[in-house]
Amino acid sequence: MKRTLSLLLLSALSLAAAQKVATPIAIGIAVAQTSNASLFGQEQVIGAKLAEKFLNARGGVGGTPIKLVFQDTSGDEAGAINAFQNLISKDNVVGIVGPTLSQQAFSADPIADRAKVPVIGPSNTAKGIPQIGAYISRVSAPVTAIAPNALKQALKINPKLKKVAVLYAQNDAFSTSETGIFQQTAKDLDLNIATVQKFQTTDNDFTTQVTAVLGENVDLVIISGLANDSGNLIKQLRQLGYKGLIVGGNGLNSSSMFPICGQYCDGVIVAQAYSPTQSSAANQLFAREYKAQYKKDPPQFAAQAYTGVQVFVDALKVLDHKRKIADWDLGELRVALNKQILIGKYKTPLGELSFDKDGDIVQQAFYVAQIKMKDAKNGTFVFLK
Ligand code: LEU
């Protein structure tokens, strides 16, 4: 009797679990559409939507369209967890592109990993993201690959650089990860770190940190933070008289920072994982399509979000050849999709890419740009040789 009951229960459970993949094929986008992190999230939404439009126009997945399901993560961990849970259990997505911040990924990714739902990080660059679990990969090259390039470029501009100040947001996982790489690279390049200053991503007043930096007479300042805080920090550094070079990390890689530091953003050096001039056919097409719609070159976070969606679509196409996606059980598809993502090679706006055994991106080229302001609000990232 007991056995029959448990058998019944078991089959009821597996019945509940068996669920076909709905069409159009739902892909989750969990990025920051509100909060301070939306300065980046807005670019990601644009990139993802372009991918939906153009990949569907080119036939979607073997003739079946994809549909992006957006869940706003806001800027914190709770928001990301909530968005992931909704996408996984209510929206029944095949996989998730997100979240915006590494700080959020460390909390939300384990939920998807346990549910066996593939996640592609579109902008998480802290060390350790793909190692969260087997279902976590990323198309955003890590701080280890990116940050050193900016320092080398600063030395190219001014080979006499010697004394540096380092500042970072101590309440943000990516910023603390990135500053570690900046500081190590500075030592490797024989630069002398005169002071290390901490701040919070929620800070607006940087008088204490700027005073400490000015007291050291440094000729290079290195900043790891997010857009709003870093923008204000740069502004106050310049207003109080700092004249030397500034290197900014990944959190300064968005034109949404321009209205914050205004003319003072001018000259800031930022390493890039994407270049609008990258010569691959995939990128030329993407850059052209972006430019036609937005009248400017695509930014890195839009290109990476586009790439995240494209990787899902390309991997789904391979599986669709084996069995039409609509005939798959959702749970089985998620597992197979994750495997396929990791073994595939992709021709994307970031160039040709693949993944290493952990799910970290293997990417060919990186770049460095310098901010050039036109007026107090508008500027561009000028790519350096
Ligand atoms: N690279 C950052 C992180 O990993 C996010 C980016 C949008 C500034 O948190």
Coordinates of N, CA and C and ligand atoms in Angstrom, one line a residue, residues 37 39-41 44 99-106 122-127 129 138 140-141 143 172-175 178 225-227 249-254 300-301 304, ligand 1:
A37 N 22.2 50.8 -11.3 CA 22.8 49.8 -12.3 C 22.1 49.9 -13.6
L39 N 22.0 52.2 -15.5 CA 22.9 53.0 -16.4 C 23.6 52.0 -17.4
F40 N 23.8 50.8 -16.9 CA 24.4 49.7 -17.7 C 23.2 48.9 -18.4
G41 N 22.2 48.6 -17.5 CA 21.1 47.7 -17.9 C 20.4 48.2 -19.2
Q44 N 22.1 47.1 -22.1 CA 21.9 45.6 -22.3 C 20.5 45.3 -22.9
P99 N 22.8 38.2 -14.6 CA 22.3 39.6 -14.3 C 23.4 40.6 -14.7
T100 N 23.1 41.9 -14.4 CA 24.0 43.0 -14.8 C 25.3 43.0 -13.9
L101 N 25.2 42.9 -12.6 CA 26.4 43.0 -11.7 C 26.9 41.6 -11.2
S102 N 28.2 41.5 -11.1 CA 28.7 40.3 -10.5 C 28.2 40.1 -9.0
Q103 N 28.1 41.2 -8.4 CA 27.5 41.3 -7.0 C 26.2 40.5 -7.0
Q104 N 25.4 40.7 -8.0 CA 24.1 40.0 -8.1 C 24.3 38.6 -8.5
A105 N 25.2 38.3 -9.4 CA 25.4 37.0 -10.0 C 25.8 36.0 -8.9
F106 N 26.6 36.4 -7.9 CA 27.0 35.5 -6.9 C 25.8 35.0 -6.0
P122 N 26.2 38.5 -19.2 CA 26.5 39.4 -20.3 C 27.5 40.5 -19.9
S123 N 27.8 40.7 -18.6 CA 28.6 41.8 -18.2 C 29.4 41.5 -16.9
N124 N 29.2 40.3 -16.3 CA 29.8 39.9 -15.0 C 31.3 39.6 -15.3
T125 N 32.2 40.5 -14.7 CA 33.6 40.3 -15.0 C 34.5 39.9 -13.8
A126 N 33.8 39.8 -12.6 CA 34.6 39.4 -11.4 C 35.2 38.0 -11.6
K127 N 36.3 37.8 -10.9 CA 36.9 36.4 -10.9 C 35.9 35.5 -10.3
I129 N 33.1 33.9 -11.5 CA 31.7 33.8 -12.0 C 31.4 32.4 -12.6
R138 N 29.8 32.9 -19.3 CA 29.7 34.3 -19.5 C 30.4 34.7 -20.9
S140 N 31.3 38.0 -21.1 CA 32.1 39.2 -20.6 C 33.4 38.7 -20.1
A141 N 34.5 39.1 -20.9 CA 35.8 38.7 -20.5 C 36.1 39.2 -19.1
V143 N 38.1 40.4 -15.5 CA 39.0 41.5 -15.2 C 40.4 41.1 -15.4
D172 N 31.2 46.3 -3.6 CA 30.9 45.7 -4.9 C 31.8 44.6 -5.2
A173 N 31.3 43.4 -5.5 CA 32.2 42.2 -5.8 C 33.1 42.4 -7.0
F174 N 32.5 43.0 -8.0 CA 33.3 43.2 -9.2 C 34.4 44.2 -9.0
S175 N 34.1 45.3 -8.3 CA 35.1 46.4 -8.1 C 36.3 45.9 -7.2
E178 N 38.3 43.6 -9.4 CA 39.1 44.4 -10.4 C 40.2 45.1 -9.8
G225 N 34.8 51.1 -9.9 CA 33.5 51.4 -9.2 C 32.5 51.2 -10.3
L226 N 31.3 51.7 -10.0 CA 30.2 51.7 -11.0 C 30.0 53.1 -11.6
A227 N 29.0 53.4 -12.4 CA 29.0 54.6 -13.2 C 28.7 55.9 -12.4
G249 N 37.9 51.4 -14.7 CA 37.7 50.0 -15.0 C 36.4 49.8 -15.8
N250 N 35.9 48.6 -15.8 CA 34.7 48.2 -16.5 C 33.4 49.0 -16.2
G251 N 33.3 49.5 -15.0 CA 32.2 50.2 -14.5 C 32.1 51.6 -15.1
L252 N 33.2 52.0 -15.7 CA 33.3 53.4 -16.3 C 33.1 53.3 -17.9
N253 N 32.7 52.1 -18.3 CA 32.6 51.8 -19.7 C 31.2 52.0 -20.3
S254 N 30.7 53.2 -20.0 CA 29.3 53.5 -20.5 C 29.2 55.0 -20.6
Q300 N 29.9 48.6 -25.6 CA 30.3 47.3 -25.2 C 29.2 46.5 -24.5
F301 N 28.4 47.1 -23.6 CA 27.4 46.3 -22.9 C 26.3 45.9 -23.8
Q304 N 27.7 42.9 -25.9 CA 27.8 41.7 -25.1 C 26.4 41.0 -24.8
Ligands
LEU1 N1 31.5 44.3 -14.9 C1 30.6 44.6 -13.8 C2 30.4 43.5 -12.9 O1 30.9 42.4 -13.1 C3 29.3 45.1 -14.3 C4 29.3 46.2 -15.4 C5 27.9 46.4 -15.9 C6 29.9 47.4 -14.9 O2 29.7 43.6 -11.9

